[in-house]
Amino acid sequence: MRLVVLREASHAATLGFGQYFAIPPNVFLQTAQVIKQASAKAGPRNGGFIRIIVEKPFGHDYQSALALTESLGAIFDEESIYRIDHYLGKEMVQNLVVLRFGNIMFDSLWDRNSVASVQITFKENFGTQGRGGYFDNYGIIRDIMQNHLMQVMALVGMDTPMQVLGAASSNAIRDAKVALIKSIRPISLEDVVLGQYTKSGDELGYLDDPTVPKGSTTPTFATVVMYVDNHRWEGVPFIMRAGKALNERKAEVRMQLRDVPGSSRIFNAYPTPRNELVVRLQPDEAVYFKTNIKAPGLHTEPQQVELNLSYNSRLYADGDVYSPDAYTRLILDVLTGRQAGFVRSDELLEAWKLWDPLLKAVDDGLLPVHLYEYGTRGPQASQDLIERCGYTRNVAYNWQGGST
């Protein structure tokens, strides 16, 4: 696909091209060489540009990603390469930097002193549905966690960039993300749970998909706990979960704060649930803060409710707000030359370095794959791991905008 932008200035025209690589990765390099040769023959036109948009997968492991990066880099410079991850174009993912750095009330709580744990969750309520042959080559970690959720974690965990808007923001944001990824300690196999869904009622299990190889142990679910070794996040577990055929469809960031000091004494041992800041990425975009108030009535007992910003009811209700989809937003960024929402080469390689040892252990069968029924919350081993990380779930709470 070729995208063209034409800008008029004085009596001259600047012609720019964005080439979208909607092609298999094994022909990336040949295609890039042809485009480069053709543009060289045509010559520059009043400062025109050639930009290439590369869709994931950006390699299968660190070595293949390194080879692809070096080969593309020999043809086009980094400023001309736009590695697209559509999660970076989602409204609520882009909102993370404004939510974090545009509100003073979050500045003092966004660290280890206030935060007990951070969960980044991706859940689908359907299985592979005949696409298991493709999925089986990747698994849930390569398909979702190493790229989409890693990008979200980097934005949640990074330190404050010098700019989030303006000419310097593209590299400022990506510099901060790279620094965060470099600070993540190697993933321990003890902090990983894998799962694969099985038949439940009329819903087929993963191995019942005729496109899936018989006896496949490819995980359709994973929980991975990571720790960031820096001053801001020392000791705080970042819990990443992703899975197919679960009980609901959602993607969210859930930051649980620590217990109120002395709450048991203050409220005479009455349970005081922890505060949580939740950013719901999809569906039903929302930001809500779970807080405690006095329950209505004669007794002074804490009850958990939410301070809720629902985008559908607050921002989209009148229908006048245009919120483009992720790809529309990112393609516009390509044409205007803004790279903050794209993956830089060093960021890509640092992410692969982090995930490569775990992926090799998974591929070598060094971790058990726990079975879970279609339509459940995932394997019990995942819930046990999350509880060991100190997360406490208030089962009495129900978000009025949807499920908890």
mmCIF file of C-alpha atoms in Angstrom:
data_model
loop_
_atom_site.group_PDB
_atom_site.id
_atom_site.type_symbol
_atom_site.label_atom_id
_atom_site.label_comp_id
_atom_site.label_asym_id
_atom_site.label_seq_id
_atom_site.Cartn_x
_atom_site.Cartn_y
_atom_site.Cartn_z
ATOM 1 C CA MET A 1 0.000 0.000 0.000
ATOM 2 C CA ARG A 2 1.324 3.454 -0.924
ATOM 3 C CA LEU A 3 0.338 6.593 0.993
ATOM 4 C CA VAL A 4 1.000 9.984 -0.550
ATOM 5 C CA VAL A 5 1.132 13.425 1.032
ATOM 6 C CA LEU A 6 1.348 16.560 -1.119
ATOM 7 C CA ARG A 7 2.171 19.899 0.512
ATOM 8 C CA GLU A 8 2.048 23.211 -1.333
ATOM 9 C CA ALA A 9 4.602 25.846 -0.335
ATOM 10 C CA SER A 10 5.052 29.048 -2.353
ATOM 11 C CA HIS A 11 5.101 27.833 -5.955
ATOM 12 C CA ALA A 12 6.698 24.452 -5.256
ATOM 13 C CA ALA A 13 5.245 21.160 -4.106
ATOM 14 C CA THR A 14 6.703 18.691 -1.646
ATOM 15 C CA LEU A 15 5.790 15.118 -2.501
ATOM 16 C CA GLY A 16 6.141 12.448 0.172
ATOM 17 C CA PHE A 17 5.424 8.740 0.092
ATOM 18 C CA GLY A 18 4.633 6.300 2.880
ATOM 19 C CA GLN A 19 4.961 2.674 1.848
ATOM 20 C CA TYR A 20 2.937 0.289 4.042
ATOM 21 C CA PHE A 21 4.436 -3.195 4.164
ATOM 22 C CA ALA A 22 1.251 -5.294 4.199
ATOM 23 C CA ILE A 23 3.416 -8.236 3.140
ATOM 24 C CA PRO A 24 5.038 -11.318 4.711
ATOM 25 C CA PRO A 25 8.223 -10.558 6.687
ATOM 26 C CA ASN A 26 10.315 -12.789 4.419
ATOM 27 C CA VAL A 27 9.972 -10.274 1.570
ATOM 28 C CA PHE A 28 10.531 -7.099 3.632
ATOM 29 C CA LEU A 29 14.126 -6.654 2.515
ATOM 30 C CA GLN A 30 13.591 -7.270 -1.201
ATOM 31 C CA THR A 31 10.656 -4.836 -1.183
ATOM 32 C CA ALA A 32 12.642 -2.198 0.716
ATOM 33 C CA GLN A 33 15.512 -2.473 -1.776
ATOM 34 C CA VAL A 34 13.180 -2.003 -4.752
ATOM 35 C CA ILE A 35 11.550 1.046 -3.134
ATOM 36 C CA LYS A 36 14.937 2.552 -2.332
ATOM 37 C CA GLN A 37 16.213 2.003 -5.866
ATOM 38 C CA ALA A 38 13.066 3.478 -7.407
ATOM 39 C CA SER A 39 13.209 6.558 -5.183
ATOM 40 C CA ALA A 40 16.897 7.042 -5.997
ATOM 41 C CA LYS A 41 16.141 7.014 -9.723
ATOM 42 C CA ALA A 42 13.266 9.472 -9.305
ATOM 43 C CA GLY A 43 15.398 11.798 -7.211
ATOM 44 C CA PRO A 44 14.226 14.113 -4.387
ATOM 45 C CA ARG A 45 11.468 16.615 -5.090
ATOM 46 C CA ASN A 46 11.644 19.776 -3.000
ATOM 47 C CA GLY A 47 12.502 17.987 0.227
ATOM 48 C CA GLY A 48 10.165 15.059 -0.350
ATOM 49 C CA PHE A 49 10.487 11.884 1.676
ATOM 50 C CA ILE A 50 10.110 8.114 1.532
ATOM 51 C CA ARG A 51 8.900 6.410 4.734
ATOM 52 C CA ILE A 52 8.255 2.715 5.183
ATOM 53 C CA ILE A 53 5.699 1.310 7.614
ATOM 54 C CA VAL A 54 6.599 -2.149 8.892
ATOM 55 C CA GLU A 55 3.940 -4.317 10.529
ATOM 56 C CA LYS A 56 4.768 -6.914 13.212
ATOM 57 C CA PRO A 57 6.120 -9.504 13.679
ATOM 58 C CA PHE A 58 9.491 -7.778 13.946
ATOM 59 C CA GLY A 59 11.338 -11.089 14.091
ATOM 60 C CA HIS A 60 10.670 -14.349 15.926
ATOM 61 C CA ASP A 61 13.432 -13.950 18.514
ATOM 62 C CA TYR A 62 16.348 -11.647 19.304
ATOM 63 C CA GLN A 63 18.658 -12.927 16.565
ATOM 64 C CA SER A 64 16.043 -12.712 13.804
ATOM 65 C CA ALA A 65 14.978 -9.239 15.016
ATOM 66 C CA LEU A 66 18.619 -8.118 15.023
ATOM 67 C CA ALA A 67 19.170 -9.449 11.501
ATOM 68 C CA LEU A 68 16.015 -7.725 10.227
ATOM 69 C CA THR A 69 16.912 -4.462 11.973
ATOM 70 C CA GLU A 70 20.448 -4.394 10.586
ATOM 71 C CA SER A 71 19.326 -5.318 7.082
ATOM 72 C CA LEU A 72 16.564 -2.688 6.951
ATOM 73 C CA GLY A 73 18.962 -0.170 8.515
ATOM 74 C CA ALA A 74 21.385 -0.717 5.657
ATOM 75 C CA ILE A 75 18.676 0.372 3.204
ATOM 76 C CA PHE A 76 16.792 3.114 5.079
ATOM 77 C CA ASP A 77 17.858 5.261 8.014
ATOM 78 C CA GLU A 78 15.986 4.998 11.321
ATOM 79 C CA GLU A 79 14.057 8.238 10.711
ATOM 80 C CA SER A 80 12.469 6.632 7.643
ATOM 81 C CA ILE A 81 11.397 3.365 9.324
ATOM 82 C CA TYR A 82 8.063 3.269 11.178
ATOM 83 C CA ARG A 83 7.559 -0.021 13.019
ATOM 84 C CA ILE A 84 3.852 0.022 13.688
ATOM 85 C CA ASP A 85 2.249 -1.481 16.781
ATOM 86 C CA HIS A 86 -1.422 -0.541 16.663
ATOM 87 C CA TYR A 87 -1.654 -0.577 20.481
ATOM 88 C CA LEU A 88 0.413 2.618 20.499
ATOM 89 C CA GLY A 89 -2.320 4.265 18.454
ATOM 90 C CA LYS A 90 -5.180 3.412 20.795
ATOM 91 C CA GLU A 91 -6.868 6.401 22.404
ATOM 92 C CA MET A 92 -6.429 5.142 25.972
ATOM 93 C CA VAL A 93 -2.809 4.073 25.463
ATOM 94 C CA GLN A 94 -1.956 7.535 24.142
ATOM 95 C CA ASN A 95 -3.897 8.971 27.071
ATOM 96 C CA LEU A 96 -1.481 7.371 29.538
ATOM 97 C CA VAL A 97 1.165 10.094 29.120
ATOM 98 C CA VAL A 98 -1.361 12.907 29.654
ATOM 99 C CA LEU A 99 -2.990 11.139 32.603
ATOM 100 C CA ARG A 100 0.405 10.575 34.233
ATOM 101 C CA PHE A 101 2.235 13.806 33.516
ATOM 102 C CA GLY A 102 -0.677 16.250 33.303
ATOM 103 C CA ASN A 103 -2.110 15.659 36.795
ATOM 104 C CA ILE A 104 -0.163 16.596 39.929
ATOM 105 C CA MET A 105 -2.253 14.261 42.096
ATOM 106 C CA PHE A 106 -0.754 11.216 40.353
ATOM 107 C CA ASP A 107 2.841 12.397 40.543
ATOM 108 C CA SER A 108 3.329 11.523 44.211
ATOM 109 C CA LEU A 109 1.603 8.125 44.121
ATOM 110 C CA TRP A 110 3.179 6.755 40.912
ATOM 111 C CA ASP A 111 6.008 4.828 42.591
ATOM 112 C CA ARG A 112 6.955 2.086 45.058
ATOM 113 C CA ASN A 113 5.928 4.143 48.100
ATOM 114 C CA SER A 114 2.252 4.052 47.138
ATOM 115 C CA VAL A 115 1.869 1.258 44.584
ATOM 116 C CA ALA A 116 1.559 -2.372 45.724
ATOM 117 C CA SER A 117 1.276 -3.916 42.237
ATOM 118 C CA VAL A 118 0.548 -3.115 38.609
ATOM 119 C CA GLN A 119 -1.480 -5.444 36.399
ATOM 120 C CA ILE A 120 -1.578 -5.182 32.617
ATOM 121 C CA THR A 121 -4.282 -7.455 31.270
ATOM 122 C CA PHE A 122 -5.438 -8.595 27.844
ATOM 123 C CA LYS A 123 -8.405 -10.983 27.707
ATOM 124 C CA GLU A 124 -10.375 -12.382 24.787
ATOM 125 C CA ASN A 125 -13.607 -14.309 25.233
ATOM 126 C CA PHE A 126 -13.116 -16.357 22.066
ATOM 127 C CA GLY A 127 -10.594 -18.938 20.908
ATOM 128 C CA THR A 128 -8.557 -19.313 17.723
ATOM 129 C CA GLN A 129 -11.679 -20.120 15.669
ATOM 130 C CA GLY A 130 -9.926 -21.797 12.764
ATOM 131 C CA ARG A 131 -6.800 -19.608 12.917
ATOM 132 C CA GLY A 132 -4.972 -21.940 15.248
ATOM 133 C CA GLY A 133 -2.446 -22.942 12.609
ATOM 134 C CA TYR A 134 -1.182 -19.355 12.411
ATOM 135 C CA PHE A 135 -1.409 -18.779 16.159
ATOM 136 C CA ASP A 136 0.465 -22.002 16.938
ATOM 137 C CA ASN A 137 3.606 -20.581 15.339
ATOM 138 C CA TYR A 138 3.659 -17.725 17.846
ATOM 139 C CA GLY A 139 1.726 -18.439 21.038
ATOM 140 C CA ILE A 140 0.243 -15.841 23.350
ATOM 141 C CA ILE A 141 3.603 -14.407 24.514
ATOM 142 C CA ARG A 142 4.933 -13.593 21.042
ATOM 143 C CA ASP A 143 1.501 -12.610 19.747
ATOM 144 C CA ILE A 144 0.450 -10.214 22.513
ATOM 145 C CA MET A 145 2.819 -9.827 25.451
ATOM 146 C CA GLN A 146 6.267 -9.238 23.952
ATOM 147 C CA ASN A 147 4.944 -6.377 21.825
ATOM 148 C CA HIS A 148 1.512 -4.882 22.675
ATOM 149 C CA LEU A 149 1.586 -5.293 26.451
ATOM 150 C CA MET A 150 5.307 -4.503 26.618
ATOM 151 C CA GLN A 151 4.550 -1.128 25.032
ATOM 152 C CA VAL A 152 1.846 -0.439 27.607
ATOM 153 C CA MET A 153 4.153 -1.421 30.468
ATOM 154 C CA ALA A 154 6.871 0.890 29.166
ATOM 155 C CA LEU A 155 4.469 3.861 29.093
ATOM 156 C CA VAL A 156 3.139 3.070 32.568
ATOM 157 C CA GLY A 157 6.557 2.570 34.119
ATOM 158 C CA MET A 158 8.849 5.055 32.373
ATOM 159 C CA ASP A 159 10.191 8.155 34.058
ATOM 160 C CA THR A 160 9.075 11.605 32.908
ATOM 161 C CA PRO A 161 10.284 12.417 29.367
ATOM 162 C CA MET A 162 11.618 15.889 28.622
ATOM 163 C CA GLN A 163 8.636 16.389 26.273
ATOM 164 C CA VAL A 164 5.462 14.506 25.389
ATOM 165 C CA LEU A 165 4.370 17.079 22.792
ATOM 166 C CA GLY A 166 6.474 19.026 20.340
ATOM 167 C CA ALA A 167 9.357 18.365 17.995
ATOM 168 C CA ALA A 168 11.549 16.643 20.607
ATOM 169 C CA SER A 169 8.824 14.350 21.928
ATOM 170 C CA SER A 170 9.372 11.476 19.486
ATOM 171 C CA ASN A 171 12.779 10.576 20.833
ATOM 172 C CA ALA A 172 12.146 11.843 24.372
ATOM 173 C CA ILE A 173 9.296 9.375 24.911
ATOM 174 C CA ARG A 174 11.171 6.517 23.285
ATOM 175 C CA ASP A 175 14.336 7.256 25.271
ATOM 176 C CA ALA A 176 12.307 6.970 28.477
ATOM 177 C CA LYS A 177 10.729 3.692 27.335
ATOM 178 C CA VAL A 178 14.099 2.168 26.462
ATOM 179 C CA ALA A 179 15.498 3.147 29.871
ATOM 180 C CA LEU A 180 12.561 1.404 31.567
ATOM 181 C CA ILE A 181 12.943 -1.797 29.529
ATOM 182 C CA LYS A 182 16.668 -1.915 30.288
ATOM 183 C CA SER A 183 15.850 -1.717 34.012
ATOM 184 C CA ILE A 184 13.642 -4.823 34.039
ATOM 185 C CA ARG A 185 15.416 -7.715 35.688
ATOM 186 C CA PRO A 186 15.604 -11.087 33.864
ATOM 187 C CA ILE A 187 12.300 -12.955 34.045
ATOM 188 C CA SER A 188 12.320 -15.868 36.474
ATOM 189 C CA LEU A 189 10.563 -19.067 35.374
ATOM 190 C CA GLU A 190 9.057 -19.214 38.871
ATOM 191 C CA ASP A 191 7.160 -16.027 38.003
ATOM 192 C CA VAL A 192 5.497 -17.510 34.919
ATOM 193 C CA VAL A 193 2.296 -19.530 34.472
ATOM 194 C CA LEU A 194 1.270 -20.929 31.091
ATOM 195 C CA GLY A 195 -2.142 -22.249 30.105
ATOM 196 C CA GLN A 196 -4.109 -23.773 27.247
ATOM 197 C CA TYR A 197 -7.895 -23.778 26.989
ATOM 198 C CA THR A 198 -9.982 -26.934 26.760
ATOM 199 C CA LYS A 199 -13.503 -27.749 25.643
ATOM 200 C CA SER A 200 -16.439 -26.455 27.693
ATOM 201 C CA GLY A 201 -19.977 -27.309 26.635
ATOM 202 C CA ASP A 202 -20.374 -26.470 22.951
ATOM 203 C CA GLU A 203 -17.139 -24.460 22.859
ATOM 204 C CA LEU A 204 -14.217 -26.374 21.375
ATOM 205 C CA GLY A 205 -10.829 -26.577 23.043
ATOM 206 C CA TYR A 206 -7.612 -25.356 21.424
ATOM 207 C CA LEU A 207 -6.581 -28.849 20.335
ATOM 208 C CA ASP A 208 -10.039 -29.379 18.801
ATOM 209 C CA ASP A 209 -9.246 -26.688 16.220
ATOM 210 C CA PRO A 210 -8.445 -28.716 13.061
ATOM 211 C CA THR A 211 -5.747 -26.208 12.057
ATOM 212 C CA VAL A 212 -3.769 -26.806 15.285
ATOM 213 C CA PRO A 213 -1.077 -29.519 15.191
ATOM 214 C CA LYS A 214 -2.011 -32.577 17.225
ATOM 215 C CA GLY A 215 -0.600 -32.576 20.728
ATOM 216 C CA SER A 216 0.504 -28.923 20.542
ATOM 217 C CA THR A 217 1.633 -27.422 23.850
ATOM 218 C CA THR A 218 1.552 -23.822 22.568
ATOM 219 C CA PRO A 219 0.210 -21.606 25.382
ATOM 220 C CA THR A 220 -3.019 -19.691 24.764
ATOM 221 C CA PHE A 221 -2.652 -18.035 28.176
ATOM 222 C CA ALA A 222 0.235 -16.656 30.194
ATOM 223 C CA THR A 223 0.835 -14.718 33.377
ATOM 224 C CA VAL A 224 4.309 -13.201 33.717
ATOM 225 C CA VAL A 225 5.523 -11.204 36.709
ATOM 226 C CA MET A 226 8.327 -8.702 36.149
ATOM 227 C CA TYR A 227 10.288 -6.395 38.431
ATOM 228 C CA VAL A 228 11.912 -3.083 37.528
ATOM 229 C CA ASP A 229 15.226 -2.485 39.246
ATOM 230 C CA ASN A 230 15.208 1.278 39.592
ATOM 231 C CA HIS A 231 14.469 3.778 42.346
ATOM 232 C CA ARG A 232 10.861 4.388 41.316
ATOM 233 C CA TRP A 233 9.704 0.759 41.136
ATOM 234 C CA GLU A 234 12.046 -1.329 43.300
ATOM 235 C CA GLY A 235 10.101 -4.334 44.635
ATOM 236 C CA VAL A 236 6.793 -3.586 42.852
ATOM 237 C CA PRO A 237 5.491 -6.547 40.793
ATOM 238 C CA PHE A 238 4.314 -5.785 37.268
ATOM 239 C CA ILE A 239 1.869 -8.584 36.512
ATOM 240 C CA MET A 240 1.214 -9.149 32.827
ATOM 241 C CA ARG A 241 -1.679 -11.423 31.820
ATOM 242 C CA ALA A 242 -2.947 -12.382 28.380
ATOM 243 C CA GLY A 243 -5.203 -15.152 27.207
ATOM 244 C CA LYS A 244 -7.789 -16.466 24.783
ATOM 245 C CA ALA A 245 -11.144 -18.141 25.497
ATOM 246 C CA LEU A 246 -11.507 -16.430 28.870
ATOM 247 C CA ASN A 247 -14.576 -15.166 30.727
ATOM 248 C CA GLU A 248 -14.652 -11.716 29.128
ATOM 249 C CA ARG A 249 -13.068 -9.422 26.566
ATOM 250 C CA LYS A 250 -11.047 -6.520 27.943
ATOM 251 C CA ALA A 251 -7.666 -4.842 28.059
ATOM 252 C CA GLU A 252 -6.724 -2.680 31.008
ATOM 253 C CA VAL A 253 -4.057 -1.332 33.339
ATOM 254 C CA ARG A 254 -4.836 -1.841 37.041
ATOM 255 C CA MET A 255 -2.631 -0.121 39.605
ATOM 256 C CA GLN A 256 -3.376 -1.266 43.148
ATOM 257 C CA LEU A 257 -2.173 0.970 45.970
ATOM 258 C CA ARG A 258 -0.880 -0.126 49.349
ATOM 259 C CA ASP A 259 -2.986 -0.587 52.489
ATOM 260 C CA VAL A 260 -3.876 2.495 54.507
ATOM 261 C CA PRO A 261 -1.502 2.455 57.502
ATOM 262 C CA GLY A 262 -3.384 1.424 60.637
ATOM 263 C CA SER A 263 -6.661 0.803 58.797
ATOM 264 C CA SER A 264 -7.475 -2.257 60.917
ATOM 265 C CA ARG A 265 -7.165 -0.176 64.099
ATOM 266 C CA ILE A 266 -8.921 2.880 62.675
ATOM 267 C CA PHE A 267 -11.957 0.933 61.472
ATOM 268 C CA ASN A 268 -12.004 -1.623 64.286
ATOM 269 C CA ALA A 269 -10.874 -4.505 62.041
ATOM 270 C CA TYR A 270 -13.593 -3.794 59.450
ATOM 271 C CA PRO A 271 -12.219 -4.568 55.950
ATOM 272 C CA THR A 272 -10.869 -1.547 54.092
ATOM 273 C CA PRO A 273 -10.285 -2.461 50.420
ATOM 274 C CA ARG A 274 -7.237 -1.096 48.675
ATOM 275 C CA ASN A 275 -7.551 1.833 46.292
ATOM 276 C CA GLU A 276 -7.075 1.049 42.627
ATOM 277 C CA LEU A 277 -6.562 3.212 39.565
ATOM 278 C CA VAL A 278 -7.899 1.419 36.486
ATOM 279 C CA VAL A 279 -7.394 2.510 32.885
ATOM 280 C CA ARG A 280 -9.665 0.445 30.653
ATOM 281 C CA LEU A 281 -8.181 0.329 27.160
ATOM 282 C CA GLN A 282 -10.995 -1.652 25.539
ATOM 283 C CA PRO A 283 -13.939 -2.028 25.318
ATOM 284 C CA ASP A 284 -15.893 0.774 27.048
ATOM 285 C CA GLU A 285 -12.904 3.124 27.388
ATOM 286 C CA ALA A 286 -12.744 4.516 30.912
ATOM 287 C CA VAL A 287 -10.556 5.760 33.727
ATOM 288 C CA TYR A 288 -11.829 5.045 37.216
ATOM 289 C CA PHE A 289 -10.452 5.193 40.725
ATOM 290 C CA LYS A 290 -11.709 2.714 43.305
ATOM 291 C CA THR A 291 -12.049 4.592 46.566
ATOM 292 C CA ASN A 292 -13.670 4.013 49.955
ATOM 293 C CA ILE A 293 -16.585 6.007 51.328
ATOM 294 C CA LYS A 294 -18.933 5.566 54.266
ATOM 295 C CA ALA A 295 -21.668 3.078 53.420
ATOM 296 C CA PRO A 296 -25.089 4.777 53.541
ATOM 297 C CA GLY A 297 -26.951 4.092 56.752
ATOM 298 C CA LEU A 298 -26.450 4.214 60.492
ATOM 299 C CA HIS A 299 -23.008 2.582 60.669
ATOM 300 C CA THR A 300 -19.585 4.016 59.798
ATOM 301 C CA GLU A 301 -18.359 1.216 57.564
ATOM 302 C CA PRO A 302 -16.142 1.623 54.474
ATOM 303 C CA GLN A 303 -17.698 0.764 51.133
ATOM 304 C CA GLN A 304 -15.761 0.686 47.876
ATOM 305 C CA VAL A 305 -17.107 2.746 44.981
ATOM 306 C CA GLU A 306 -15.521 4.364 41.954
ATOM 307 C CA LEU A 307 -14.769 7.867 40.763
ATOM 308 C CA ASN A 308 -15.558 7.103 37.165
ATOM 309 C CA LEU A 309 -14.765 8.770 33.846
ATOM 310 C CA SER A 310 -16.572 6.788 31.166
ATOM 311 C CA TYR A 311 -15.632 8.023 27.705
ATOM 312 C CA ASN A 312 -18.946 6.857 26.224
ATOM 313 C CA SER A 313 -21.076 8.863 28.659
ATOM 314 C CA ARG A 314 -18.795 11.852 29.310
ATOM 315 C CA LEU A 315 -16.851 12.501 26.104
ATOM 316 C CA TYR A 316 -18.557 10.639 23.253
ATOM 317 C CA ALA A 317 -22.198 11.046 24.291
ATOM 318 C CA ASP A 318 -23.095 13.945 21.961
ATOM 319 C CA GLY A 319 -21.433 12.327 18.950
ATOM 320 C CA ASP A 320 -19.427 15.444 18.088
ATOM 321 C CA VAL A 321 -16.036 14.059 19.138
ATOM 322 C CA TYR A 322 -14.062 12.310 16.420
ATOM 323 C CA SER A 323 -11.806 9.613 17.830
ATOM 324 C CA PRO A 324 -10.010 7.843 14.976
ATOM 325 C CA ASP A 325 -9.068 4.198 15.176
ATOM 326 C CA ALA A 326 -5.485 3.273 15.997
ATOM 327 C CA TYR A 327 -4.312 2.749 12.431
ATOM 328 C CA THR A 328 -5.810 6.011 11.170
ATOM 329 C CA ARG A 329 -4.028 7.906 13.928
ATOM 330 C CA LEU A 330 -0.683 6.194 13.318
ATOM 331 C CA ILE A 331 -0.757 6.543 9.540
ATOM 332 C CA LEU A 332 -1.376 10.268 9.970
ATOM 333 C CA ASP A 333 1.675 10.349 12.249
ATOM 334 C CA VAL A 334 3.724 8.731 9.473
ATOM 335 C CA LEU A 335 2.696 11.412 6.997
ATOM 336 C CA THR A 336 3.497 14.209 9.465
ATOM 337 C CA GLY A 337 6.781 12.632 10.586
ATOM 338 C CA ARG A 338 5.903 12.048 14.259
ATOM 339 C CA GLN A 339 7.581 8.852 15.495
ATOM 340 C CA ALA A 340 6.639 8.811 19.187
ATOM 341 C CA GLY A 341 3.981 6.152 18.544
ATOM 342 C CA PHE A 342 6.345 3.804 16.708
ATOM 343 C CA VAL A 343 8.913 1.299 17.913
ATOM 344 C CA ARG A 344 12.536 2.372 17.587
ATOM 345 C CA SER A 345 15.201 -0.217 16.778
ATOM 346 C CA ASP A 346 16.938 -0.129 20.178
ATOM 347 C CA GLU A 347 13.577 -0.457 21.950
ATOM 348 C CA LEU A 348 12.688 -3.467 19.796
ATOM 349 C CA LEU A 349 15.984 -5.221 20.494
ATOM 350 C CA GLU A 350 15.931 -4.530 24.242
ATOM 351 C CA ALA A 351 12.440 -6.041 24.430
ATOM 352 C CA TRP A 352 13.592 -9.157 22.589
ATOM 353 C CA LYS A 353 16.614 -9.479 24.899
ATOM 354 C CA LEU A 354 14.240 -9.472 27.865
ATOM 355 C CA TRP A 355 11.791 -12.046 26.482
ATOM 356 C CA ASP A 356 14.178 -14.319 24.575
ATOM 357 C CA PRO A 357 15.264 -16.574 27.504
ATOM 358 C CA LEU A 358 11.649 -17.156 28.547
ATOM 359 C CA LEU A 359 10.541 -17.893 24.998
ATOM 360 C CA LYS A 360 13.367 -20.393 24.571
ATOM 361 C CA ALA A 361 12.315 -22.122 27.809
ATOM 362 C CA VAL A 362 8.708 -22.250 26.557
ATOM 363 C CA ASP A 363 9.764 -23.596 23.157
ATOM 364 C CA ASP A 364 11.926 -26.245 24.873
ATOM 365 C CA GLY A 365 9.021 -27.373 27.040
ATOM 366 C CA LEU A 366 10.655 -26.421 30.346
ATOM 367 C CA LEU A 367 7.430 -25.013 31.806
ATOM 368 C CA PRO A 368 4.171 -26.882 32.481
ATOM 369 C CA VAL A 369 1.117 -25.824 30.480
ATOM 370 C CA HIS A 370 -1.910 -25.753 32.780
ATOM 371 C CA LEU A 371 -5.311 -26.553 31.304
ATOM 372 C CA TYR A 372 -8.299 -24.263 31.821
ATOM 373 C CA GLU A 373 -11.861 -24.501 30.592
ATOM 374 C CA TYR A 374 -13.131 -22.236 27.846
ATOM 375 C CA GLY A 375 -14.920 -19.236 29.392
ATOM 376 C CA THR A 376 -13.150 -19.210 32.773
ATOM 377 C CA ARG A 377 -10.644 -16.754 34.300
ATOM 378 C CA GLY A 378 -7.703 -18.955 33.322
ATOM 379 C CA PRO A 379 -5.756 -21.597 35.239
ATOM 380 C CA GLN A 380 -5.877 -21.555 39.034
ATOM 381 C CA ALA A 381 -2.076 -21.459 39.085
ATOM 382 C CA SER A 382 -2.286 -17.944 37.634
ATOM 383 C CA GLN A 383 -4.575 -16.755 40.415
ATOM 384 C CA ASP A 384 -2.222 -18.312 42.976
ATOM 385 C CA LEU A 385 0.784 -16.516 41.476
ATOM 386 C CA ILE A 386 -1.008 -13.162 41.493
ATOM 387 C CA GLU A 387 -1.985 -13.629 45.140
ATOM 388 C CA ARG A 388 1.624 -14.483 46.010
ATOM 389 C CA CYS A 389 2.568 -11.117 44.526
ATOM 390 C CA GLY A 390 0.372 -9.486 47.162
ATOM 391 C CA TYR A 391 -2.614 -8.530 45.017
ATOM 392 C CA THR A 392 -5.929 -8.614 46.900
ATOM 393 C CA ARG A 393 -9.200 -8.761 44.965
ATOM 394 C CA ASN A 394 -12.308 -7.260 46.510
ATOM 395 C CA VAL A 395 -14.918 -9.812 45.397
ATOM 396 C CA ALA A 396 -17.718 -7.637 46.814
ATOM 397 C CA TYR A 397 -16.966 -4.805 44.382
ATOM 398 C CA ASN A 398 -18.660 -4.556 40.991
ATOM 399 C CA TRP A 399 -17.769 -1.796 38.560
ATOM 400 C CA GLN A 400 -21.011 -0.233 37.349
ATOM 401 C CA GLY A 401 -19.546 0.234 33.900
ATOM 402 C CA GLY A 402 -19.004 -3.514 33.411
ATOM 403 C CA SER A 403 -17.194 -6.437 35.014
ATOM 404 C CA THR A 404 -14.521 -6.161 37.684
#
